[in-house]
Short mmCIF file of C-alpha atoms in Angstrom, two decimals:
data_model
loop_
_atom_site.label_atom_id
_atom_site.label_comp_id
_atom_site.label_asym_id
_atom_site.label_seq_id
_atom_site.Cartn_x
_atom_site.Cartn_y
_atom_site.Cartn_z
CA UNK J 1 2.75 17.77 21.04
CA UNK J 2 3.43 14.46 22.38
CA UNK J 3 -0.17 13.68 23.10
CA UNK J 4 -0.66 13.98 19.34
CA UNK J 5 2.58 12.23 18.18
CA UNK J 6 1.85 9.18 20.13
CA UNK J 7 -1.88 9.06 19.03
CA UNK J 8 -0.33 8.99 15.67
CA UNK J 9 1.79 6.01 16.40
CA UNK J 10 -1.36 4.30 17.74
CA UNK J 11 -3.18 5.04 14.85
CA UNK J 12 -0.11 4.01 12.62
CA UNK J 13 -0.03 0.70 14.37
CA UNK J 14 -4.04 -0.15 13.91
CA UNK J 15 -3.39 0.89 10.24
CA UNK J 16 -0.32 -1.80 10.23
CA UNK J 17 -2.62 -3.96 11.97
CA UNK J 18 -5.36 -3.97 9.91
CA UNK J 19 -3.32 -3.99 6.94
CA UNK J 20 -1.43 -7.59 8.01
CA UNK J 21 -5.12 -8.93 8.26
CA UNK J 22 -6.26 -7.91 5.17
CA UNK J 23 -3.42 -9.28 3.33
CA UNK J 24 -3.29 -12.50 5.38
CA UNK J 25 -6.54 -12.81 4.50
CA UNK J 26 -6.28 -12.64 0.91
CA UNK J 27 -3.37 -14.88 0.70
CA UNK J 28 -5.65 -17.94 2.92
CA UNK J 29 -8.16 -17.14 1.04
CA UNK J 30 -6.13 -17.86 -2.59
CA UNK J 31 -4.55 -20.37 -0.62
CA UNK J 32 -8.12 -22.03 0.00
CA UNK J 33 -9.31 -21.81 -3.40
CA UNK J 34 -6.32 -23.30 -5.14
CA UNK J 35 -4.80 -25.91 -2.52
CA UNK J 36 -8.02 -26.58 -1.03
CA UNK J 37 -9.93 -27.71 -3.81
CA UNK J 38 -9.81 -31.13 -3.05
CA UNK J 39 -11.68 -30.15 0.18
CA UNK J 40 -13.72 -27.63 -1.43
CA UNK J 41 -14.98 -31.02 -3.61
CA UNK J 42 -15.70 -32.64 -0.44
CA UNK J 43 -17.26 -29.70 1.66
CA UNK J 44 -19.68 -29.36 -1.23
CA UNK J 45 -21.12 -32.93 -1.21
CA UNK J 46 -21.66 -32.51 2.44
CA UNK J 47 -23.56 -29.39 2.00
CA UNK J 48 -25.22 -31.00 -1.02
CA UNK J 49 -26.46 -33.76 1.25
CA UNK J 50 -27.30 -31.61 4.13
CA UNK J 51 -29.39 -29.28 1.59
CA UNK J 52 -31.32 -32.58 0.43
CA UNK J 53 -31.96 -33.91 4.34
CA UNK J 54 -33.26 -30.56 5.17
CA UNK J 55 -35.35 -30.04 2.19
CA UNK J 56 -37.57 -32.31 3.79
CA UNK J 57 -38.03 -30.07 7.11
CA UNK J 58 -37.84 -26.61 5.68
CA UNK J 59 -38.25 -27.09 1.98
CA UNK J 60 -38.01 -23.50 1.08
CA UNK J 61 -35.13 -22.39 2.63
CA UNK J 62 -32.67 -25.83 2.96
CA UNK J 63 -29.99 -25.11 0.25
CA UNK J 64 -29.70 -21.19 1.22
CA UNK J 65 -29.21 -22.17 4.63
CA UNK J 66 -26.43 -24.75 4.17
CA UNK J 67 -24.92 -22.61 1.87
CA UNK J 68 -24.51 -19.44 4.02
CA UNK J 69 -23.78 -22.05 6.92
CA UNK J 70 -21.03 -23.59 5.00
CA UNK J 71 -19.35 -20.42 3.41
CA UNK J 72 -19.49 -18.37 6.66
CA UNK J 73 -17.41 -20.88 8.69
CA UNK J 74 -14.90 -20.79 5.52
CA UNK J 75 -15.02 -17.05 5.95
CA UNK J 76 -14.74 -16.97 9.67
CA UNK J 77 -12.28 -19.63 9.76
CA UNK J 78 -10.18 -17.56 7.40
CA UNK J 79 -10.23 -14.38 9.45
CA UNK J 80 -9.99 -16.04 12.63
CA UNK J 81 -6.30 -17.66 11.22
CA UNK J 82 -5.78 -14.14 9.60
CA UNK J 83 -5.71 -12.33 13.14
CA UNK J 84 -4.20 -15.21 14.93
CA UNK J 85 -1.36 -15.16 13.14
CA UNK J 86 -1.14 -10.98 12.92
CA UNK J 87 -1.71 -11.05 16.82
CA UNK J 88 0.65 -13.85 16.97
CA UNK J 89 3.51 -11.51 15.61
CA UNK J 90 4.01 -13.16 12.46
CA UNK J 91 3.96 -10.66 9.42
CA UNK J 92 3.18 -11.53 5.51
CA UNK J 93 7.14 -9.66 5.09
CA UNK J 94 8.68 -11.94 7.62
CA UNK J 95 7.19 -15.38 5.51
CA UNK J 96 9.38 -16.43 2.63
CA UNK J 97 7.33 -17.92 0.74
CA UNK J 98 5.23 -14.91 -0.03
CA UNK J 99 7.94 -12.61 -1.79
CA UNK J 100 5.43 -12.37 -4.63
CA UNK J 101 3.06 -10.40 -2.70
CA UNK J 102 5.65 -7.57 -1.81
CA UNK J 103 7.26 -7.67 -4.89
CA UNK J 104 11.03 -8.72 -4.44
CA UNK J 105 12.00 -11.09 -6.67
CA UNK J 106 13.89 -14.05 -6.72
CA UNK J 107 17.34 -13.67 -7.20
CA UNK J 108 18.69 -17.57 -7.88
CA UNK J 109 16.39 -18.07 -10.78
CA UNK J 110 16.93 -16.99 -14.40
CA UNK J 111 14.77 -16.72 -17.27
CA UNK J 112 15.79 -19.43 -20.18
CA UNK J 113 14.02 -18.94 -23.71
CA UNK J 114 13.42 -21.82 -26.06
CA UNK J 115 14.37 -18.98 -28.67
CA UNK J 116 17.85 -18.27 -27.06
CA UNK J 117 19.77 -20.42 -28.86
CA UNK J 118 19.02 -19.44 -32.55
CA UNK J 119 18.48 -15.58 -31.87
CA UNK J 120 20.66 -14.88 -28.94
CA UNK J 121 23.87 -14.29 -31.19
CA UNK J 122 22.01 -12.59 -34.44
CA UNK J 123 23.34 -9.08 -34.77
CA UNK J 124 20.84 -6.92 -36.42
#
Protein backbone atom coordinates (compact mmCIF):
# COMPACT_ATOMS: atom_id res chain seq x y z
CA UNK A 1 0.00 0.00 0.00
CA UNK A 2 2.62 2.47 0.50
CA UNK A 3 4.60 1.42 -2.50
CA UNK A 4 1.55 2.49 -4.49
CA UNK A 5 0.64 5.68 -2.51
CA UNK A 6 4.01 7.13 -2.92
CA UNK A 7 4.22 6.22 -6.70
CA UNK A 8 1.11 8.23 -6.81
CA UNK A 9 2.68 11.24 -5.23
CA UNK A 10 5.52 10.88 -7.76
CA UNK A 11 3.31 10.74 -10.46
CA UNK A 12 1.20 13.68 -8.93
CA UNK A 13 4.32 15.75 -8.78
CA UNK A 14 5.50 15.08 -12.67
CA UNK A 15 1.82 15.95 -13.47
CA UNK A 16 2.37 19.37 -11.32
CA UNK A 17 5.54 19.56 -13.03
CA UNK A 18 4.64 19.34 -16.34
CA UNK A 19 1.69 21.35 -15.83
CA UNK A 20 3.92 24.63 -14.43
CA UNK A 21 5.84 24.21 -17.83
CA UNK A 22 3.13 24.16 -19.97
CA UNK A 23 1.58 27.15 -18.55
CA UNK A 24 4.87 29.04 -18.20
CA UNK A 25 5.23 28.38 -21.49
CA UNK A 26 2.17 29.79 -22.79
CA UNK A 27 2.37 32.86 -20.77
CA UNK A 28 6.39 33.62 -22.43
CA UNK A 29 5.15 32.74 -25.29
CA UNK A 30 2.04 35.59 -25.22
CA UNK A 31 4.51 37.49 -23.49
CA UNK A 32 6.86 37.22 -26.69
CA UNK A 33 4.34 37.95 -29.16
CA UNK A 34 2.89 41.05 -27.58
CA UNK A 35 5.94 42.75 -25.65
CA UNK A 36 8.38 41.44 -27.97
CA UNK A 37 7.25 42.76 -31.07
CA UNK A 38 9.63 45.33 -31.34
CA UNK A 39 12.24 42.48 -31.38
CA UNK A 40 10.19 40.26 -33.36
CA UNK A 41 10.55 43.46 -36.10
CA UNK A 42 14.15 43.23 -35.69
CA UNK A 43 14.73 39.35 -35.56
CA UNK A 44 12.90 39.29 -38.86
CA UNK A 45 15.18 41.68 -40.84
CA UNK A 46 18.05 39.65 -39.65
CA UNK A 47 16.59 36.50 -40.88
CA UNK A 48 15.46 38.41 -43.97
CA UNK A 49 19.08 39.29 -44.63
CA UNK A 50 20.51 36.02 -43.70
CA UNK A 51 17.81 34.31 -46.16
CA UNK A 52 19.14 36.76 -49.03
CA UNK A 53 23.16 36.03 -48.17
CA UNK A 54 22.44 32.41 -48.27
CA UNK A 55 20.34 32.38 -51.29
CA UNK A 56 23.43 32.74 -53.01
CA UNK A 57 25.07 29.38 -51.53
CA UNK A 58 22.05 27.16 -51.28
CA UNK A 59 19.43 28.89 -53.33
CA UNK A 60 16.76 26.37 -52.79
CA UNK A 61 16.63 25.95 -49.36
CA UNK A 62 18.02 29.62 -47.75
CA UNK A 63 14.71 31.16 -46.43
CA UNK A 64 13.37 27.64 -44.96
CA UNK A 65 16.50 27.26 -43.25
CA UNK A 66 16.70 30.66 -41.53
CA UNK A 67 13.31 30.41 -40.77
CA UNK A 68 13.28 27.08 -38.84
CA UNK A 69 16.77 28.35 -37.46
CA UNK A 70 15.28 31.47 -36.20
CA UNK A 71 11.87 30.15 -34.76
CA UNK A 72 13.46 27.08 -33.06
CA UNK A 73 15.83 29.15 -30.86
CA UNK A 74 12.54 31.33 -30.01
CA UNK A 75 10.96 28.02 -29.18
CA UNK A 76 13.84 26.55 -27.30
CA UNK A 77 14.62 29.68 -25.64
CA UNK A 78 11.06 29.73 -24.40
CA UNK A 79 11.06 26.25 -22.92
CA UNK A 80 14.43 26.44 -21.66
CA UNK A 81 13.12 29.78 -19.36
CA UNK A 82 9.82 27.72 -18.89
CA UNK A 83 11.71 24.82 -16.93
CA UNK A 84 14.24 27.08 -15.41
CA UNK A 85 11.99 28.85 -13.68
CA UNK A 86 9.57 25.57 -12.74
CA UNK A 87 12.91 23.83 -11.57
CA UNK A 88 13.84 27.01 -10.00
CA UNK A 89 10.73 26.73 -7.60
CA UNK A 90 8.92 29.57 -8.85
CA UNK A 91 5.17 28.70 -9.71
CA UNK A 92 2.68 30.70 -12.25
CA UNK A 93 0.28 30.87 -8.58
CA UNK A 94 3.08 32.32 -6.60
CA UNK A 95 3.59 35.45 -9.51
CA UNK A 96 1.22 38.33 -9.05
CA UNK A 97 1.03 39.53 -11.96
CA UNK A 98 -0.58 36.54 -13.53
CA UNK A 99 -3.95 36.39 -11.45
CA UNK A 100 -5.68 36.37 -14.83
CA UNK A 101 -4.49 33.04 -15.68
CA UNK A 102 -5.97 31.34 -12.46
CA UNK A 103 -8.84 33.29 -12.38
CA UNK A 104 -8.97 35.44 -9.09
CA UNK A 105 -9.80 38.69 -9.69
CA UNK A 106 -8.81 41.90 -8.64
CA UNK A 107 -10.36 43.11 -5.74
CA UNK A 108 -9.24 47.14 -5.64
CA UNK A 109 -10.68 47.83 -9.02
CA UNK A 110 -14.31 48.61 -9.88
CA UNK A 111 -16.17 48.71 -12.97
CA UNK A 112 -17.38 52.52 -13.88
CA UNK A 113 -19.99 52.85 -16.86
CA UNK A 114 -20.21 55.95 -18.99
CA UNK A 115 -24.07 55.02 -18.70
CA UNK A 116 -24.10 55.14 -14.81
CA UNK A 117 -24.96 58.39 -14.34
CA UNK A 118 -28.24 58.78 -16.39
CA UNK A 119 -29.56 55.10 -15.79
CA UNK A 120 -28.17 54.19 -12.47
CA UNK A 121 -31.18 55.85 -10.50
CA UNK A 122 -34.17 55.03 -13.20
CA UNK A 123 -36.64 52.78 -11.46
CA UNK A 124 -38.41 50.69 -13.94
Amino acid sequence: MALANSQNAVGLGLISTLKSILIWSFVLAVCMIVIGFPVLVLVVSIASLMAVTLHAIMPTSAVLLTAVGFIGVHVLGIVAVSTFLTLKGIHPSDVEWLRWLHGAENPSTTSVYASCPLTCDVKG
